[in-house]
Short mmCIF file of C-alpha atoms and ligand atoms in Angstrom, two decimals:
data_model
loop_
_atom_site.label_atom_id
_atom_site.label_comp_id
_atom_site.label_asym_id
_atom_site.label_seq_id
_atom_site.Cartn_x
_atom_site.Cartn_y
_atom_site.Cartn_z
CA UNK A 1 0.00 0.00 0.00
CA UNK A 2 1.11 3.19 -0.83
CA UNK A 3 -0.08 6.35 1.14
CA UNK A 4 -0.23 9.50 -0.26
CA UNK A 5 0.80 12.55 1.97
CA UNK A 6 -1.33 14.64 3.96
CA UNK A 7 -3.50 16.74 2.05
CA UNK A 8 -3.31 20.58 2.25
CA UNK A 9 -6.24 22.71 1.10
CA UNK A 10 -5.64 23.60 -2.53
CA UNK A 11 -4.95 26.96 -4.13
CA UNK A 12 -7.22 28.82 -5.99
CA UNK A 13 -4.96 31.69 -7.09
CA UNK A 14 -4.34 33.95 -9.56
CA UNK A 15 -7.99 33.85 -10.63
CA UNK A 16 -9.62 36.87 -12.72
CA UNK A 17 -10.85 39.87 -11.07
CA UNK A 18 -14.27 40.44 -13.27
CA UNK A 19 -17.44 42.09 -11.29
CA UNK A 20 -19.22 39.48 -13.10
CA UNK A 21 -18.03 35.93 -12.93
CA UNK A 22 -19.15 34.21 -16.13
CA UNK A 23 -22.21 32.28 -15.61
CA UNK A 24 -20.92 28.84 -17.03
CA UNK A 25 -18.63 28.92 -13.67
CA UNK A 26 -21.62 27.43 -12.22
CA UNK A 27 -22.66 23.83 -11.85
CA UNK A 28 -25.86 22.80 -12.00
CA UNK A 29 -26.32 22.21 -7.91
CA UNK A 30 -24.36 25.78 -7.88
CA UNK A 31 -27.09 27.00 -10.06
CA UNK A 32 -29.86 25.07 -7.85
CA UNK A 33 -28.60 27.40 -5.04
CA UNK A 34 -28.36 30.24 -6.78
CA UNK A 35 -31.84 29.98 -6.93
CA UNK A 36 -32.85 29.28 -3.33
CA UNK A 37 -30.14 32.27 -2.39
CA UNK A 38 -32.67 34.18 -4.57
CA UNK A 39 -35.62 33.51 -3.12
CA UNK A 40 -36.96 30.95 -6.21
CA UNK A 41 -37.46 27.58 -6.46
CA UNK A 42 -34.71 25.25 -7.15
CA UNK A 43 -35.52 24.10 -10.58
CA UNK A 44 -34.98 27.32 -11.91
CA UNK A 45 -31.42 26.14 -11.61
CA UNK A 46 -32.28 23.34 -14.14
CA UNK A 47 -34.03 25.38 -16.18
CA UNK A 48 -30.86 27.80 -16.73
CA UNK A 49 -28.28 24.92 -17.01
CA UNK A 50 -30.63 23.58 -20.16
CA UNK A 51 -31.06 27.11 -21.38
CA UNK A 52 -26.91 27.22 -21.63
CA UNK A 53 -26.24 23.45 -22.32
CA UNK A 54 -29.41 22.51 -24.44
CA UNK A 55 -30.79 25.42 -26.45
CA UNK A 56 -26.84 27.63 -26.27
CA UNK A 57 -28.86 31.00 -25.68
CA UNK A 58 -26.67 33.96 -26.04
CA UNK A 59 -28.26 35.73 -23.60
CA UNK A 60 -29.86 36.02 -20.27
CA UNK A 61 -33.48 37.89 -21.68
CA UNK A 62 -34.08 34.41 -24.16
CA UNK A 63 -34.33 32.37 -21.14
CA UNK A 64 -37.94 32.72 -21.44
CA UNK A 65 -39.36 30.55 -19.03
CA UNK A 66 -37.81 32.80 -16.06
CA UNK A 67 -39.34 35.39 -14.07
CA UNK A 68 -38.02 38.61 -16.03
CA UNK A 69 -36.87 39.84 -12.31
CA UNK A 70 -34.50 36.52 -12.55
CA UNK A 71 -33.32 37.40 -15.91
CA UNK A 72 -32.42 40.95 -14.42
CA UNK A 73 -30.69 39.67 -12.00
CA UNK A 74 -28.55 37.14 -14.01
CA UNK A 75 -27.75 40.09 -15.94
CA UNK A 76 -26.65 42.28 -13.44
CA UNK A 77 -24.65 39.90 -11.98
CA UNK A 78 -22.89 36.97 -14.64
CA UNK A 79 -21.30 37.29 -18.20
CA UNK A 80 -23.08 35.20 -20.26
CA UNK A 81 -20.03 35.78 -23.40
CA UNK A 82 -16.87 35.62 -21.68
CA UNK A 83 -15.36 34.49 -24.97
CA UNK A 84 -15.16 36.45 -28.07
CA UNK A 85 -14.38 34.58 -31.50
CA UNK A 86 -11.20 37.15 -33.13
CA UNK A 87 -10.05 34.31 -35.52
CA UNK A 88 -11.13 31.06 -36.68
CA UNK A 89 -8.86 29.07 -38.99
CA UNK A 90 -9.38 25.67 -40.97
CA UNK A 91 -6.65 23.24 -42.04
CA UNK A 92 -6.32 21.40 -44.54
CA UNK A 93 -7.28 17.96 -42.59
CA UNK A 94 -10.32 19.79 -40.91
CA UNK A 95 -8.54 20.51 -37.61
CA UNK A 96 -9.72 24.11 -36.65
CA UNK A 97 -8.05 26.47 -34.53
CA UNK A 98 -9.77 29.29 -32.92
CA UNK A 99 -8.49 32.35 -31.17
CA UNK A 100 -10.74 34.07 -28.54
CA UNK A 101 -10.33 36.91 -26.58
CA UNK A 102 -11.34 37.27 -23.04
CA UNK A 103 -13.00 39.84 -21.73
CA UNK A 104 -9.95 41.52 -19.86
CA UNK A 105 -7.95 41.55 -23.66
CA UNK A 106 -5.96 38.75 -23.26
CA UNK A 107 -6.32 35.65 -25.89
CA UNK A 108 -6.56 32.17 -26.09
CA UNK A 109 -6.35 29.39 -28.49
CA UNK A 110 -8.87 26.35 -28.65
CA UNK A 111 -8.32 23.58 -31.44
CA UNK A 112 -11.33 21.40 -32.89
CA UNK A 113 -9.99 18.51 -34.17
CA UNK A 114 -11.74 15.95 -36.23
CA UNK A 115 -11.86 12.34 -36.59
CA UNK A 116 -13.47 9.20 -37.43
CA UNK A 117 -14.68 8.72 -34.58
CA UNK A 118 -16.24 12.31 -33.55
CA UNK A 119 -14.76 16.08 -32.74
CA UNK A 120 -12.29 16.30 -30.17
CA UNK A 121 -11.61 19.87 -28.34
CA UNK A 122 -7.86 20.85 -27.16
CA UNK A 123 -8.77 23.44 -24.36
CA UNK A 124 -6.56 25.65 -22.59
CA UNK A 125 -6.82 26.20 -19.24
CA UNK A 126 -4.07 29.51 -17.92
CA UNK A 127 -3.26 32.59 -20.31
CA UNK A 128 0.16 31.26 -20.58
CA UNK A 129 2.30 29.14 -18.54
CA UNK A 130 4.99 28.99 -16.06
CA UNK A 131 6.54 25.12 -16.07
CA UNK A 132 8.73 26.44 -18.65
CA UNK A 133 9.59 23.48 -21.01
CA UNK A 134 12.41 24.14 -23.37
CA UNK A 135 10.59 23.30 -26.06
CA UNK A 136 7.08 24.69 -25.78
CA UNK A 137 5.77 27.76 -26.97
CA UNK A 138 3.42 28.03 -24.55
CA UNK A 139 5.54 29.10 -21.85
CA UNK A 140 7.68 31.54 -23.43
CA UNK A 141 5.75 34.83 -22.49
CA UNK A 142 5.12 33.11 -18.98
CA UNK A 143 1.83 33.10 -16.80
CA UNK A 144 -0.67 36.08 -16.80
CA UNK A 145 -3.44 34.43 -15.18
CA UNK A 146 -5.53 31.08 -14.93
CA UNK A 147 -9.19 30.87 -16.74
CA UNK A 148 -11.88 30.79 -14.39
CA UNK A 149 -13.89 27.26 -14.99
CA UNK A 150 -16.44 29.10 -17.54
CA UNK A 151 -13.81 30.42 -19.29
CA UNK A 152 -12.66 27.11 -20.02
CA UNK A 153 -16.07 25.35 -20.56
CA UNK A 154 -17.02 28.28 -23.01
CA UNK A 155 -14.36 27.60 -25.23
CA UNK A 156 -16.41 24.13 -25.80
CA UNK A 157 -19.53 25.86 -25.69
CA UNK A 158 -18.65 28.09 -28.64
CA UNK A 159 -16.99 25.44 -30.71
CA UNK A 160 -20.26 23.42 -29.96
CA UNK A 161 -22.39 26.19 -31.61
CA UNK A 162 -20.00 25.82 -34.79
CA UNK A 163 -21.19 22.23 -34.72
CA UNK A 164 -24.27 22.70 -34.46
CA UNK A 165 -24.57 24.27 -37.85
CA UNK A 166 -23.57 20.98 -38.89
CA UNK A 167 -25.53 18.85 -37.16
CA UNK A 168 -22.59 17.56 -35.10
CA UNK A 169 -21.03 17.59 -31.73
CA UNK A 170 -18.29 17.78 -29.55
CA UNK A 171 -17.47 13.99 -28.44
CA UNK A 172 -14.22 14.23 -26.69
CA UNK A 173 -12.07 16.81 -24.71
CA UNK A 174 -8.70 17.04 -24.13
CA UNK A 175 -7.31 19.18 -21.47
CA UNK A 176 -4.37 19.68 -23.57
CA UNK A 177 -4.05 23.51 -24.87
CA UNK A 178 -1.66 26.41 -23.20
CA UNK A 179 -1.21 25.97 -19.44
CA UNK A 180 -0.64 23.43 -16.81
CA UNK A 181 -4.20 22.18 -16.23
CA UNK A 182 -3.06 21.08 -12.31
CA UNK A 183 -1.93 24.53 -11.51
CA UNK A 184 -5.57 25.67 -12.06
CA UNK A 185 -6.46 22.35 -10.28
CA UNK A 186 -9.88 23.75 -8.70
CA UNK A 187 -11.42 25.66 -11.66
CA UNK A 188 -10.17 22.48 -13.91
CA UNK A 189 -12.34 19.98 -12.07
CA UNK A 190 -15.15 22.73 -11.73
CA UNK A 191 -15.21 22.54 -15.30
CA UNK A 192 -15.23 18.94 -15.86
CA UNK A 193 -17.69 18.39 -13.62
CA UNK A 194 -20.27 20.84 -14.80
CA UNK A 195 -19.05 19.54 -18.99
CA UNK A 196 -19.98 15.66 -18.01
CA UNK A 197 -23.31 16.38 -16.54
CA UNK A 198 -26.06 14.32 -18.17
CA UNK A 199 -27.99 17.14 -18.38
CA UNK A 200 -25.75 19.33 -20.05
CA UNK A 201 -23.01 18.82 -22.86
CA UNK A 202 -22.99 15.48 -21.40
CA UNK A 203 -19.53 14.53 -22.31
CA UNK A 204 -18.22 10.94 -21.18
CA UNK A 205 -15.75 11.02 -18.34
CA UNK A 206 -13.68 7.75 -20.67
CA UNK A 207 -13.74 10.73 -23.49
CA UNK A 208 -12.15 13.19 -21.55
CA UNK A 209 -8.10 13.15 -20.70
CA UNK A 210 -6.59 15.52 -18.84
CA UNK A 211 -2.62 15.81 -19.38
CA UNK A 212 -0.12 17.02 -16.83
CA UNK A 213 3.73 17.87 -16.63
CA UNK A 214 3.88 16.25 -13.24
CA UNK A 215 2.62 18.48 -10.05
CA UNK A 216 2.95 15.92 -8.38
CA UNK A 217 1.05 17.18 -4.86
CA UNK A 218 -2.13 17.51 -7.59
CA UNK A 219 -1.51 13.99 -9.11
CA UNK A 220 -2.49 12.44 -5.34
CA UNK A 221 -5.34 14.71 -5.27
CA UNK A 222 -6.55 13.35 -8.70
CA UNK A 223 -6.25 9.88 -7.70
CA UNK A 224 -8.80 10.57 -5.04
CA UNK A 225 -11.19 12.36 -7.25
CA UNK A 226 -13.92 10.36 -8.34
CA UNK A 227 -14.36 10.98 -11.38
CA UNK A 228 -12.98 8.36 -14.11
CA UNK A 229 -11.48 10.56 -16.67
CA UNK A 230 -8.47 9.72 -18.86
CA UNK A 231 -4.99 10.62 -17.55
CA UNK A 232 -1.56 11.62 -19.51
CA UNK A 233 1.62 12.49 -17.60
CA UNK A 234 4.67 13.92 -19.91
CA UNK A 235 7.29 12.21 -18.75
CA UNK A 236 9.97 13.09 -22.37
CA UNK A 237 12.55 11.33 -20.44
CA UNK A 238 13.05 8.26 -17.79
CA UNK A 239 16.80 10.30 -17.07
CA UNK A 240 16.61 12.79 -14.36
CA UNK A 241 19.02 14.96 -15.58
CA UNK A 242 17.66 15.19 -19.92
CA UNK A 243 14.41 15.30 -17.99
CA UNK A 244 15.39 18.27 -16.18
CA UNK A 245 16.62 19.68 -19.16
CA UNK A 246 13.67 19.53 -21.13
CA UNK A 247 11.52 20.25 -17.99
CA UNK A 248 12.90 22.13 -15.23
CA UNK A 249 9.68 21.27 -13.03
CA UNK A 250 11.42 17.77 -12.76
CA UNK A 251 13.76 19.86 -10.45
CA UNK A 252 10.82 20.08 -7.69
CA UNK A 253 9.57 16.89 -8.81
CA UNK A 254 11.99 14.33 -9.60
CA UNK A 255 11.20 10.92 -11.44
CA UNK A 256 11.20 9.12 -8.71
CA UNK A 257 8.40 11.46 -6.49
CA UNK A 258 6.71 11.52 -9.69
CA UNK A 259 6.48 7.63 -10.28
CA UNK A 260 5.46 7.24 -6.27
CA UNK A 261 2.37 9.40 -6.98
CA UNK A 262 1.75 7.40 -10.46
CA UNK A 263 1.85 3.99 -8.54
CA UNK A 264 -0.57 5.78 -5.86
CA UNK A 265 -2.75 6.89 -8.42
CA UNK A 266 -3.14 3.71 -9.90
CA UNK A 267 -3.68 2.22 -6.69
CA UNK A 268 -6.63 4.06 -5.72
CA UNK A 269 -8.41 4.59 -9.46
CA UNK A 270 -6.71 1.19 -10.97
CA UNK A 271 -6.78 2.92 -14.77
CA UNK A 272 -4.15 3.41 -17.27
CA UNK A 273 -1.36 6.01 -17.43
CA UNK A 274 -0.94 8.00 -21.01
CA UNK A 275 2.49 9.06 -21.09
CA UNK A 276 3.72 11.78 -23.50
CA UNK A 277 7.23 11.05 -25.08
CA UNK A 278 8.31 13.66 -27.05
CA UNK A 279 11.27 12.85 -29.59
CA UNK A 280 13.54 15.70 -29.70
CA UNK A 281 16.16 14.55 -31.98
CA UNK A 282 19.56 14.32 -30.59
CA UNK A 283 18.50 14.29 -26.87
CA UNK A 284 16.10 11.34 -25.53
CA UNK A 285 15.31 9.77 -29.27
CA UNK A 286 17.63 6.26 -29.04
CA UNK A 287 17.31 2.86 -28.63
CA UNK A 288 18.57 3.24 -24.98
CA UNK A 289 16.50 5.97 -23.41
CA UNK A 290 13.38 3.45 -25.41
CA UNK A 291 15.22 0.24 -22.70
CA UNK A 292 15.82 3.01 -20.05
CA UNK A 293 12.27 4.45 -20.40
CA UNK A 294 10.40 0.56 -20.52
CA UNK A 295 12.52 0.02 -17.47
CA UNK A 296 11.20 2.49 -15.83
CA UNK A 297 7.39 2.33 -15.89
CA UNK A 298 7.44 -1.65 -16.29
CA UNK A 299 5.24 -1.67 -13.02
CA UNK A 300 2.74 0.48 -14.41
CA UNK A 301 -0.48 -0.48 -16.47
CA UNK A 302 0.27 2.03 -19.17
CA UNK A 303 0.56 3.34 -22.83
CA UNK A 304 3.13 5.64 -24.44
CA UNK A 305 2.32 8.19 -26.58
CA UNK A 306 5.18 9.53 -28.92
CA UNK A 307 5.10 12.77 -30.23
CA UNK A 308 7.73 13.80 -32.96
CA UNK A 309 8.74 17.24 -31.85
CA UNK A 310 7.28 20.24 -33.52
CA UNK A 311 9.24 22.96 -34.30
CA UNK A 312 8.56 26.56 -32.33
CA UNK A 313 10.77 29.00 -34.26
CA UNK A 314 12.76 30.03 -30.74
CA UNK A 315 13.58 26.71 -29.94
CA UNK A 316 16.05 25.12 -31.39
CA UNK A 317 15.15 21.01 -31.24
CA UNK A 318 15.37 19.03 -34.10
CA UNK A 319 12.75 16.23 -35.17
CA UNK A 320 14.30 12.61 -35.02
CA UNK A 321 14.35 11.09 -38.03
CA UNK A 322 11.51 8.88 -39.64
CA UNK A 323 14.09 5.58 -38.93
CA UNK A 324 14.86 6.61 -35.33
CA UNK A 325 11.38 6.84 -34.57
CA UNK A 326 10.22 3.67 -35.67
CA UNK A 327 13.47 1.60 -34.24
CA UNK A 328 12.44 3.92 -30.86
CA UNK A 329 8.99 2.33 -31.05
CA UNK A 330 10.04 -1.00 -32.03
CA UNK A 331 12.69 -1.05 -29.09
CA UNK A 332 9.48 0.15 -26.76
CA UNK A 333 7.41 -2.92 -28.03
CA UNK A 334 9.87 -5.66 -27.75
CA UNK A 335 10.57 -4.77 -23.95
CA UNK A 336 6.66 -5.19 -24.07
CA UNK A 337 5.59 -1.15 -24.04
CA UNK A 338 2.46 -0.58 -25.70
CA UNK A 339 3.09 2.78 -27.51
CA UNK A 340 1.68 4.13 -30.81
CA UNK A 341 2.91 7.50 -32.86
CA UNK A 342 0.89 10.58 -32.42
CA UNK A 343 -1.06 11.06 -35.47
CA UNK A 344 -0.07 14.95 -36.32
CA UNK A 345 -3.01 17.65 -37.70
CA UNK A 346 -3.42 20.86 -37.75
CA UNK A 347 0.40 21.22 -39.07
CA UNK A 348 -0.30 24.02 -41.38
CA UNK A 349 -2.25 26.26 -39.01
CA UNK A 350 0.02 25.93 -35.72
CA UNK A 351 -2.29 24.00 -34.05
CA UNK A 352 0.02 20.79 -33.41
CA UNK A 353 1.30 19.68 -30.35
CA UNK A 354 3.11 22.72 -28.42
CA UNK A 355 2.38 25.27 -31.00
CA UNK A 356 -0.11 26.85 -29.48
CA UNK A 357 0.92 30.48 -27.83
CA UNK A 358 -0.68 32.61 -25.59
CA UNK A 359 -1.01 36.22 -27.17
CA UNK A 360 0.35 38.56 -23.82
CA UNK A 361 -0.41 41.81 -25.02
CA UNK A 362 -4.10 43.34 -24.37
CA UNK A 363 -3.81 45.18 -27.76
CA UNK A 364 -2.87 41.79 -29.89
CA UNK A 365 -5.34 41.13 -32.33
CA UNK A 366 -3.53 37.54 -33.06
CA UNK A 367 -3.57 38.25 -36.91
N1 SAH B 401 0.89 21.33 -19.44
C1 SAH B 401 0.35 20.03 -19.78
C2 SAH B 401 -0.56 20.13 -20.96
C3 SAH B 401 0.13 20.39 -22.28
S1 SAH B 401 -0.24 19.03 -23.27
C4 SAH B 401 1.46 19.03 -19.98
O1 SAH B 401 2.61 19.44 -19.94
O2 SAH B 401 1.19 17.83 -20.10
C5 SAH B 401 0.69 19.21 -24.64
C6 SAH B 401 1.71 18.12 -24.88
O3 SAH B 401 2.54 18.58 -25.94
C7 SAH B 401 2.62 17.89 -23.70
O4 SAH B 401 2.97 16.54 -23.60
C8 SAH B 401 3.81 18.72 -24.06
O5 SAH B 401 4.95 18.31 -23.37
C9 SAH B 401 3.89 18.50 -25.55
N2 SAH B 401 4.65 19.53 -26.29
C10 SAH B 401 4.86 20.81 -25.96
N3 SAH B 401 5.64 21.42 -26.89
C11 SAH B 401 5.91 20.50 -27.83
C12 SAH B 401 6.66 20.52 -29.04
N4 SAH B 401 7.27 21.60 -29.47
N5 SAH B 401 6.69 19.37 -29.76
C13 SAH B 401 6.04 18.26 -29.33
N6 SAH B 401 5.33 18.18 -28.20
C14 SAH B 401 5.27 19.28 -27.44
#
């Protein structure tokens, strides 16, 4: 048995200062007592969470089954459009990348990507980021602030309304986009929460993955969680020190603290670890780091995920070549790793893996 250590409240810092929080903060028992606070009854809660997640009103005044003193006061007091649309761009595979502006000026990018098997949203979760991975473009203007949870669920709700004009809908998140979803831990699980109700967008927990760089203290609080979402950890390297180099959060959080809290979470949840291999060419892309890196996580009910790195113009990593990363993923499957090749889209428009950049200045349009 591993035990996990003692939990400490979490921190909910660095939030947004708005007078009016946006309304898809709320969960649908938030909304219930909303309500009651009120002085109405406590299906009007309901009846709000299907006016946002069923019909995708734009505004309070078409909620029409609500006393109009109700609709006043939802006006006065939430944003209903905490997201503004400033560009939407289409690949040539489909993939869609959108850049919305909150309503302080900062901007964020959301990608729709589509497959056989139904639309899958990359959402972001902090205007920036502050793990500062040498190869990610996320990170290079650092952290301005983290989304508030209906920041995070509007980006679905917006990319849902595209959908709808084609009779189609989101299937499958992934928590994936700029930031460090477990540094925003508590408006993160606000938002999957109120995203998986049945009554709203009603997205599975099994199509839903949430990926980490490895806060550790956060990865024992997500074990405990019960809610059975997927989970991806990028590990890059099973070597402290390339690790490090390619992740200086590995300095607080070594390999070995991390792979304590992996073992931990699958003790408590039982359900398979995603880990995110990058191949930077030159650095953690041989045949040995593949032994070193099966070695490592042999223990663990998992799958690998490798991701050819993309280029970010101010980084300076090369891709491994197309015979490196095959003998890599050979090596990986005869030490008995199951790991597949991350299919690439969105290439053209920037929307790949680590592409995606926070804009930092209020004024930046993003074209
Ligand atoms: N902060 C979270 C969520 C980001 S997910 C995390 O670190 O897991 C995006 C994935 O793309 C991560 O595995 C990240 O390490 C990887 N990534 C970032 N920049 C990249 C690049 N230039 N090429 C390939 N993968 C990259």
């Amino acid at each position: 048995m591993i035990q996990r250590p003692p939990k400490k409240p979490i921190k909910n810092n660095r939030q947004p200062d708005f007078d009016q929080p946006s309304i898809y903060s709320l969960s649908l028992s938030d909304l219930e007592d909303l309500a009651i606070q009120w002085g109405e009854d406590k299906y009007r809660g309901a009846q709000i969470f299907e006016w946002l997640y069923t019909h995708r009103v734009d505004s309070f005044q078409d909620m029409m089954n609500l006393p109009k003193s109700m609709r006043e006061a939802l006006d006065a007091s939430y944003s209903i459009d905490p997201l503004e649309t400033v560009v939407k761009q289409e690949s040539k595979d489909g993939t869609m990348k959108f850049l919305f502006r909150l309503r302080d000026g900062y901007t964020i990018e959301t990608v729709l990507m589509r497959h056989d098997y139904g639309n899958s949203v990359c959402v972001t979760t902090q205007v920036g980021c502050q793990i500062g991975c040498s190869f990610c473009a996320s990170t290079l203007g650092g952290l301005k602030r983290n989304l508030e949870a209906g920041e995070i669920v509007s980006q679905i709700v917006q990319i849902q309304k595209v959908l709808d004009d084609r009779d189609e809908r989101v299937s499958s998140v992934v928590i994936m986009g700029i930031g460090e979803p477990f540094e925003n831990y508590v408006q993160m699980m606000q938002f999957l929460r109120i995203i998986n109700h049945d009554d709203g967008l009603n997205i599975g927990a099994r199509h839903i993955t949430v990926s980490t760089s490895g806060i550790v203290p956060r990865i024992y609080d997500f074990a405990d969680e019960d809610i059975q979402i997927n989970f991806a950890v990028s590990l890059h390297a099973a070597d402290n020190d390339i690790r490090t180099r390619l992740m200086p959060i590995n300095r607080a959080y070594d390999i070995d603290k991390l792979m304590e809290s992996l073992k931990y979470y699958q003790q408590q949840t039982n359900r398979r670890i995603t880990f995110e291999y990058g191949l930077f060419g030159g650095v953690n892309d041989q045949p040995e780091h593949a032994r070193e890196l099966s070695e490592l996580i042999k223990d663990l009910k998992c799958h690998v995920n490798l991701i050819p790195v993309n280029h970010v113009p101010e980084r300076n990593y090369v891709r491994t070549s197309r015979d490196d990363i095959f003998s890599f993923l050979e090596t990986l499957n005869e030490c008995g790793v199951n790991a597949t090749l991350r299919r690439e889209q969105g290439t053209d428009i920037d929307a790949a893996c680590g592409q995606l950049r926070a804009k930092e200045s209020k004024q930046e349009t993003g074209e």
